[in-house]
Short mmCIF file of the N, C-alpha and C atoms (twelve columns), coordinates in Angstrom:
data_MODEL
# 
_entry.id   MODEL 
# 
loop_
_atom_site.group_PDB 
_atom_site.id 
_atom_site.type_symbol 
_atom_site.label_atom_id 
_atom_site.label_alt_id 
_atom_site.label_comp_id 
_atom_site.label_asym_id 
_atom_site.label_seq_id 
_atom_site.Cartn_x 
_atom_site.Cartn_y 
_atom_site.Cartn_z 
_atom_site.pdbx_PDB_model_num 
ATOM 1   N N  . UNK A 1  -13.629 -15.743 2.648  1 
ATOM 2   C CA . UNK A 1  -12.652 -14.913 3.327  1 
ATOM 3   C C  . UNK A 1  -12.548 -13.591 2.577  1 
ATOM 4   N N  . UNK A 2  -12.634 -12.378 3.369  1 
ATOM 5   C CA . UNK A 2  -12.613 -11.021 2.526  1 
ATOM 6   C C  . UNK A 2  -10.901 -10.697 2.584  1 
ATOM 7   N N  . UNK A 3  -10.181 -11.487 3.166  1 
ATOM 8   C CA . UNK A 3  -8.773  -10.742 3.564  1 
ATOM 9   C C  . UNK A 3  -8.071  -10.842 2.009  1 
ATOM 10  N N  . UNK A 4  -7.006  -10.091 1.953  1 
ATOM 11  C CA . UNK A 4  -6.101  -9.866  0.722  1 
ATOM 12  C C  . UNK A 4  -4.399  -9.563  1.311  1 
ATOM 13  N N  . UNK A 5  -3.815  -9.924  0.492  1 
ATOM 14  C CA . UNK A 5  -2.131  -9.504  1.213  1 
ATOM 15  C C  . UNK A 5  -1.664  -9.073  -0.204 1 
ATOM 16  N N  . UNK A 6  -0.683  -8.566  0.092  1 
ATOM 17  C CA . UNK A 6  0.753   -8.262  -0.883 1 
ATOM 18  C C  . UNK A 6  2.177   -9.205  -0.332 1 
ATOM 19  N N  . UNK A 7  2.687   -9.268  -1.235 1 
ATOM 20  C CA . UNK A 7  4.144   -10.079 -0.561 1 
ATOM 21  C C  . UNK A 7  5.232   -10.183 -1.980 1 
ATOM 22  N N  . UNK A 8  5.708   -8.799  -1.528 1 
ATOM 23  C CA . UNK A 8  6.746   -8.563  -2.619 1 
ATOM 24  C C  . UNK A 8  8.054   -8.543  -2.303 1 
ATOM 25  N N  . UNK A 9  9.155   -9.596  -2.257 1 
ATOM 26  C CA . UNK A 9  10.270  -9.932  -1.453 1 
ATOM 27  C C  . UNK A 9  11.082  -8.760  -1.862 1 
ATOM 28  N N  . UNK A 10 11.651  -8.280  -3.155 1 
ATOM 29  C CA . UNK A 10 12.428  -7.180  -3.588 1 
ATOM 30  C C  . UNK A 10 11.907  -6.026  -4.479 1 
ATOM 31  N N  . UNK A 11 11.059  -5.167  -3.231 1 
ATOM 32  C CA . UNK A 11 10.339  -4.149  -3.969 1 
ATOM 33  C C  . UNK A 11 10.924  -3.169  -4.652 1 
ATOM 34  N N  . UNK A 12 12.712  -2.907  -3.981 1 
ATOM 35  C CA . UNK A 12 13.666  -2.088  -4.420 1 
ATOM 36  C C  . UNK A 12 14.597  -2.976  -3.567 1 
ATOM 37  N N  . UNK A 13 15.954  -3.112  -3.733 1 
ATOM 38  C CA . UNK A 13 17.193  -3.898  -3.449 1 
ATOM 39  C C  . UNK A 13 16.836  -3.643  -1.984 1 
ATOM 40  N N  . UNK A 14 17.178  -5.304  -1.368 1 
ATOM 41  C CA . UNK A 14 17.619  -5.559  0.351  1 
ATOM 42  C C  . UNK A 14 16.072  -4.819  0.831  1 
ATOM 43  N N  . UNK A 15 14.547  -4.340  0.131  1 
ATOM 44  C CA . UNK A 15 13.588  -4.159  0.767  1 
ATOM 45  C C  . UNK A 15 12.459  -4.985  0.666  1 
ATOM 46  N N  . UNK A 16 11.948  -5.483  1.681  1 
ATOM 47  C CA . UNK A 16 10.539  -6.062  1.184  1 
ATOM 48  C C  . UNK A 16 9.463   -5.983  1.767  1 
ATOM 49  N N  . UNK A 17 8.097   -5.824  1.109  1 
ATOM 50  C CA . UNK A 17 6.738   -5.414  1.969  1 
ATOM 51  C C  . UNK A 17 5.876   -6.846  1.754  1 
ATOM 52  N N  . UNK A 18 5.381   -7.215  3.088  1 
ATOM 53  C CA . UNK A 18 4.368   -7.630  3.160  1 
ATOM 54  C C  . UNK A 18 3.291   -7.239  3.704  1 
ATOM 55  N N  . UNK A 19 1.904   -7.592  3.473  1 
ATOM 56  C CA . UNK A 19 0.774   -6.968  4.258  1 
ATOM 57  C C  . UNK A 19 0.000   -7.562  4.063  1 
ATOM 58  N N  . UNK A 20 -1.271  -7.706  4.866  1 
ATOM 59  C CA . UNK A 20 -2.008  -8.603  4.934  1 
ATOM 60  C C  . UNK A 20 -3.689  -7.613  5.127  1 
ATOM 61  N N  . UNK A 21 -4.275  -7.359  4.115  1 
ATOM 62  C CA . UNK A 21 -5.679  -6.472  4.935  1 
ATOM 63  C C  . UNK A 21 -6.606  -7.266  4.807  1 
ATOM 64  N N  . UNK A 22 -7.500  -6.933  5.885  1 
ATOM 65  C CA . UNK A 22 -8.469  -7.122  6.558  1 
ATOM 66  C C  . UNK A 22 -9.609  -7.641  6.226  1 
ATOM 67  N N  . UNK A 23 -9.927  -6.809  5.332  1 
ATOM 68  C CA . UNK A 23 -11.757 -6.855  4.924  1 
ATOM 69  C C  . UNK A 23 -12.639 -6.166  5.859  1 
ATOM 70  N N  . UNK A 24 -12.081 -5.277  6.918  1 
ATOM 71  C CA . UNK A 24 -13.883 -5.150  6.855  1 
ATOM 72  C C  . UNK A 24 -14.412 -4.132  6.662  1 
ATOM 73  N N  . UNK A 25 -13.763 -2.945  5.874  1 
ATOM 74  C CA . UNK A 25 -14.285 -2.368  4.947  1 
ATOM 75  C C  . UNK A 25 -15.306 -2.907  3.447  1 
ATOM 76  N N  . UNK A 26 -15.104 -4.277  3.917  1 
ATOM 77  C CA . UNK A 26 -15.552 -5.268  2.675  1 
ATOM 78  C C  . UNK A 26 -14.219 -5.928  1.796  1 
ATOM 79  N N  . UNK A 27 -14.823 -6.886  0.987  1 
ATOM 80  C CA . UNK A 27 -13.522 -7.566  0.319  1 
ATOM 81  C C  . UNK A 27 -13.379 -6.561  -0.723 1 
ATOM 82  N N  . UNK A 28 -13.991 -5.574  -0.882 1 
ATOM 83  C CA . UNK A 28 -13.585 -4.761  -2.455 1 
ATOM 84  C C  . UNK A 28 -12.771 -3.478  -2.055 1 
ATOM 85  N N  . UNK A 29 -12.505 -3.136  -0.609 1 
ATOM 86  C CA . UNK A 29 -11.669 -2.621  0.075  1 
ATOM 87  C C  . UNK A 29 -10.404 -2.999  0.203  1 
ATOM 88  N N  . UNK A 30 -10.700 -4.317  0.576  1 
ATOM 89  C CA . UNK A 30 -9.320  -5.318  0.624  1 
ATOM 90  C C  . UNK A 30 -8.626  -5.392  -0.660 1 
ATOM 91  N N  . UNK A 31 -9.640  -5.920  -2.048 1 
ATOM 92  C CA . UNK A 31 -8.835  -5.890  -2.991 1 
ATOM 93  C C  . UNK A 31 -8.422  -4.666  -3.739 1 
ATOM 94  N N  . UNK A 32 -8.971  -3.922  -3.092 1 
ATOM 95  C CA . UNK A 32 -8.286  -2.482  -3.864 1 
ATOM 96  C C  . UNK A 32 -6.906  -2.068  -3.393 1 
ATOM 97  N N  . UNK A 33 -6.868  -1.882  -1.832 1 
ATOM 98  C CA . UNK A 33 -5.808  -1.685  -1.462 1 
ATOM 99  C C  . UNK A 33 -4.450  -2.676  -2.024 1 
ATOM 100 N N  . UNK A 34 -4.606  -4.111  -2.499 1 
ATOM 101 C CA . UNK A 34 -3.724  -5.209  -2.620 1 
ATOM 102 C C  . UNK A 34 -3.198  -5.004  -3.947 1 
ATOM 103 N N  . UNK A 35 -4.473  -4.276  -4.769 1 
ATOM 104 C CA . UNK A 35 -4.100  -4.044  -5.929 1 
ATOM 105 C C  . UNK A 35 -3.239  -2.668  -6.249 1 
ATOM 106 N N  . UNK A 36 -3.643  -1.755  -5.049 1 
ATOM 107 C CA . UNK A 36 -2.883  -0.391  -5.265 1 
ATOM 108 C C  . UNK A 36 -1.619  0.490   -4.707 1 
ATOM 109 N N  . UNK A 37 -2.029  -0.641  -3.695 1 
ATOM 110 C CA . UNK A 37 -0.761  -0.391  -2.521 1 
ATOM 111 C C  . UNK A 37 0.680   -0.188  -2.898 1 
ATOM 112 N N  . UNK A 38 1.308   -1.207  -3.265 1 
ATOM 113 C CA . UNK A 38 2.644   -1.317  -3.759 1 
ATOM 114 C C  . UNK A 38 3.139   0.022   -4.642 1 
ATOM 115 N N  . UNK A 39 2.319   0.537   -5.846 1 
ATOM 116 C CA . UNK A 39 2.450   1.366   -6.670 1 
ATOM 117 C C  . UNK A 39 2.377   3.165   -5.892 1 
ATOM 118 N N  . UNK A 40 1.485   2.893   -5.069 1 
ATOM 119 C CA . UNK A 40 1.335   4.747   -4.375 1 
ATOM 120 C C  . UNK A 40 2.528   4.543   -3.464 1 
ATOM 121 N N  . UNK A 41 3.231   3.459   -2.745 1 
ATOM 122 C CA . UNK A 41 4.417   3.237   -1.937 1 
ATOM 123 C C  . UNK A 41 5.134   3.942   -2.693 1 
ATOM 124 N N  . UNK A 42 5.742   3.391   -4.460 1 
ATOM 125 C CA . UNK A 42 6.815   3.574   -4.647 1 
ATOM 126 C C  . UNK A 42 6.742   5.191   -5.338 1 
ATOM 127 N N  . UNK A 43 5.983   5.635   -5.299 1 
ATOM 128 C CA . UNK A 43 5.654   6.683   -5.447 1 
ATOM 129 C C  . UNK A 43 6.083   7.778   -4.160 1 
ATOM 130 N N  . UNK A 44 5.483   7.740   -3.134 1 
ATOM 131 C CA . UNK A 44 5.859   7.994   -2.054 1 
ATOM 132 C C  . UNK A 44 7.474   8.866   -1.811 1 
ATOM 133 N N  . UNK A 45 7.543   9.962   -1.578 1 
ATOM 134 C CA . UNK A 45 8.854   10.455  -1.704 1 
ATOM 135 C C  . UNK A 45 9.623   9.987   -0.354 1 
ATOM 136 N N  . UNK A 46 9.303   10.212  0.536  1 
ATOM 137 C CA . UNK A 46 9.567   9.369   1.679  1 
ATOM 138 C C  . UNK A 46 9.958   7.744   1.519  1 
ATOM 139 N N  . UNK A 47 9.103   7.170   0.917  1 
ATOM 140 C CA . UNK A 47 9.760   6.004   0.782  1 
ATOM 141 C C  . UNK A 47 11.264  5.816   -0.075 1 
ATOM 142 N N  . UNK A 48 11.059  6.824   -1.299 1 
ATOM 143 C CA . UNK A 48 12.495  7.031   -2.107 1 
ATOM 144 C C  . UNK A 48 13.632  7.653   -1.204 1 
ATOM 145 N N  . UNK A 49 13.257  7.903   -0.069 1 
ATOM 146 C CA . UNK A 49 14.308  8.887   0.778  1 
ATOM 147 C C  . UNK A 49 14.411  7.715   1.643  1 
ATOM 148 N N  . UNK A 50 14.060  6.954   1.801  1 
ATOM 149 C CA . UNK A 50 14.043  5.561   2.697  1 
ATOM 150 C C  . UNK A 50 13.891  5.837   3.957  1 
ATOM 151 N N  . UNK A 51 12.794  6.487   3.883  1 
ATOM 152 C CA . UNK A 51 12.029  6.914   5.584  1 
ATOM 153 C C  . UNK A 51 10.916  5.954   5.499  1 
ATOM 154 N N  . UNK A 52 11.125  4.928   5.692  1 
ATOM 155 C CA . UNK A 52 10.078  3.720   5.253  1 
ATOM 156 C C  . UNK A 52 8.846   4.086   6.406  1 
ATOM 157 N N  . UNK A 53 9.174   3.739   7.716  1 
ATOM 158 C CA . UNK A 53 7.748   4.085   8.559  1 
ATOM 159 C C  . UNK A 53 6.682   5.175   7.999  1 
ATOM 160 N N  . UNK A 54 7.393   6.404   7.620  1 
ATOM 161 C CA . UNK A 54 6.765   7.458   7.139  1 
ATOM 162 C C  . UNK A 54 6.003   7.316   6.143  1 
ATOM 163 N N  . UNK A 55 6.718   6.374   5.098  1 
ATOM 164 C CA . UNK A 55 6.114   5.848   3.388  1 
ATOM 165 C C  . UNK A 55 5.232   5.250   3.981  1 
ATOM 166 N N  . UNK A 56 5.072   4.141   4.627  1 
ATOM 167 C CA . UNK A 56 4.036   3.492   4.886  1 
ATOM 168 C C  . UNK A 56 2.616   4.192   5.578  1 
ATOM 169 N N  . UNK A 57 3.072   5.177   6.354  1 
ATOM 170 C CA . UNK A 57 1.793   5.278   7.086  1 
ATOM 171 C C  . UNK A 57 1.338   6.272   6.343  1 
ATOM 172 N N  . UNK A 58 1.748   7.144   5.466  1 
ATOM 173 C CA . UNK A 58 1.306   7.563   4.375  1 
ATOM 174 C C  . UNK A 58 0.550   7.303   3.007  1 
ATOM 175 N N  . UNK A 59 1.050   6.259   3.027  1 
ATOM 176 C CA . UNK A 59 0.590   5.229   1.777  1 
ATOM 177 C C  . UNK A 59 -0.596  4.923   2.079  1 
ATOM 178 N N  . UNK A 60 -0.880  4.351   3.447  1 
ATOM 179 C CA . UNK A 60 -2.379  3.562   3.939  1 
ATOM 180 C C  . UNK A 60 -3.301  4.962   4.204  1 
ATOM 181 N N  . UNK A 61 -2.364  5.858   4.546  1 
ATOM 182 C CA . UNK A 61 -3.884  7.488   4.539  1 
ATOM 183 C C  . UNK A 61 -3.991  7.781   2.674  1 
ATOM 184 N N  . UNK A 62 -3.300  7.696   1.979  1 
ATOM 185 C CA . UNK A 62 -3.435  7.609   0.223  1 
ATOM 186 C C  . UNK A 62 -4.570  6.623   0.127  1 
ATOM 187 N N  . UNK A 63 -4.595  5.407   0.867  1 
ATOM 188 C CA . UNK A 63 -5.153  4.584   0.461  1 
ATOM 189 C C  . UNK A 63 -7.087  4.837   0.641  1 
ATOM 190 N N  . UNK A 64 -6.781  5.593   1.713  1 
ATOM 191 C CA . UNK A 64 -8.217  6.183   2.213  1 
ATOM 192 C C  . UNK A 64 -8.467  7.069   0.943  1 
ATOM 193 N N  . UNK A 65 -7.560  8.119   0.524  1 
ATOM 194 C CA . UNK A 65 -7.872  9.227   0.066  1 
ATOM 195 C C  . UNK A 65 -8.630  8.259   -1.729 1 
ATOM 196 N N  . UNK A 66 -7.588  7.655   -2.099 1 
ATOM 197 C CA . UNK A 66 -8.126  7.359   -3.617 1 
ATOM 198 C C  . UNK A 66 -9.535  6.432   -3.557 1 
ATOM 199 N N  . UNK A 67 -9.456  5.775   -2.644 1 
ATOM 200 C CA . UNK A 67 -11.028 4.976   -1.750 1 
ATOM 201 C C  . UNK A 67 -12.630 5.950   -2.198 1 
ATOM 202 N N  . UNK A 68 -11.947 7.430   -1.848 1 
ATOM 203 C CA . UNK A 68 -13.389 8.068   -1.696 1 
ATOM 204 C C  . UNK A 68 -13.603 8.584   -3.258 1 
ATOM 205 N N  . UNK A 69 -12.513 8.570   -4.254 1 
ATOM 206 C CA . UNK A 69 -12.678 8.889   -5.489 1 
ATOM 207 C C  . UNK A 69 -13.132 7.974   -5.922 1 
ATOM 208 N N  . UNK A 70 -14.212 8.460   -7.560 1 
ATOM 209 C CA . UNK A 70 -14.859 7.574   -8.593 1 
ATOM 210 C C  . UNK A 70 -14.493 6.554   -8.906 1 
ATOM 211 N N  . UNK A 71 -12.858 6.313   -9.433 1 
ATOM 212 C CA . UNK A 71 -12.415 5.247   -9.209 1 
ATOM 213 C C  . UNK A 71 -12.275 3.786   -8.355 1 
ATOM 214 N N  . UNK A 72 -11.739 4.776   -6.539 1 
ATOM 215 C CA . UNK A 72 -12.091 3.853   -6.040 1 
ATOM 216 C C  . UNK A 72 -13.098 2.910   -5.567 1 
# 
């Protein structure tokens, strides 16, 4: 199975993210995002302003962006 999730019940008080990706960017897609996700969220100024939809769909275009760097 290439899929990966997060499931963090109290990421900040009364919030919680779960997610579940995919794989088919490959499983090293999957585990990158599982591993990086949570951290560029709380980062996210939008998410600190608790515009959560916004944090999120931001977070997953971050997730593209650090993907195409050396790192990722």
């Amino acid at each position: 199975m290439e899929d990966a999730h997060i499931h963090v019940s109290e990421v900040v008080p009364d919030v919680s993210v779960f997610g579940v990706f995919d794989g088919h960017g490959g499983k090293e897609v999957a585990a990158f995002v599982e591993k990086h996700f949570i951290e560029e969220l709380l980062k996210n100024k939008n998410f600190k302003d608790q515009k959560f939809e916004l944090a999120l769909s931001e977070t997953f275009l971050k997730m593209d962006e650090l993907l195409l760097t050396p790192e990722g």
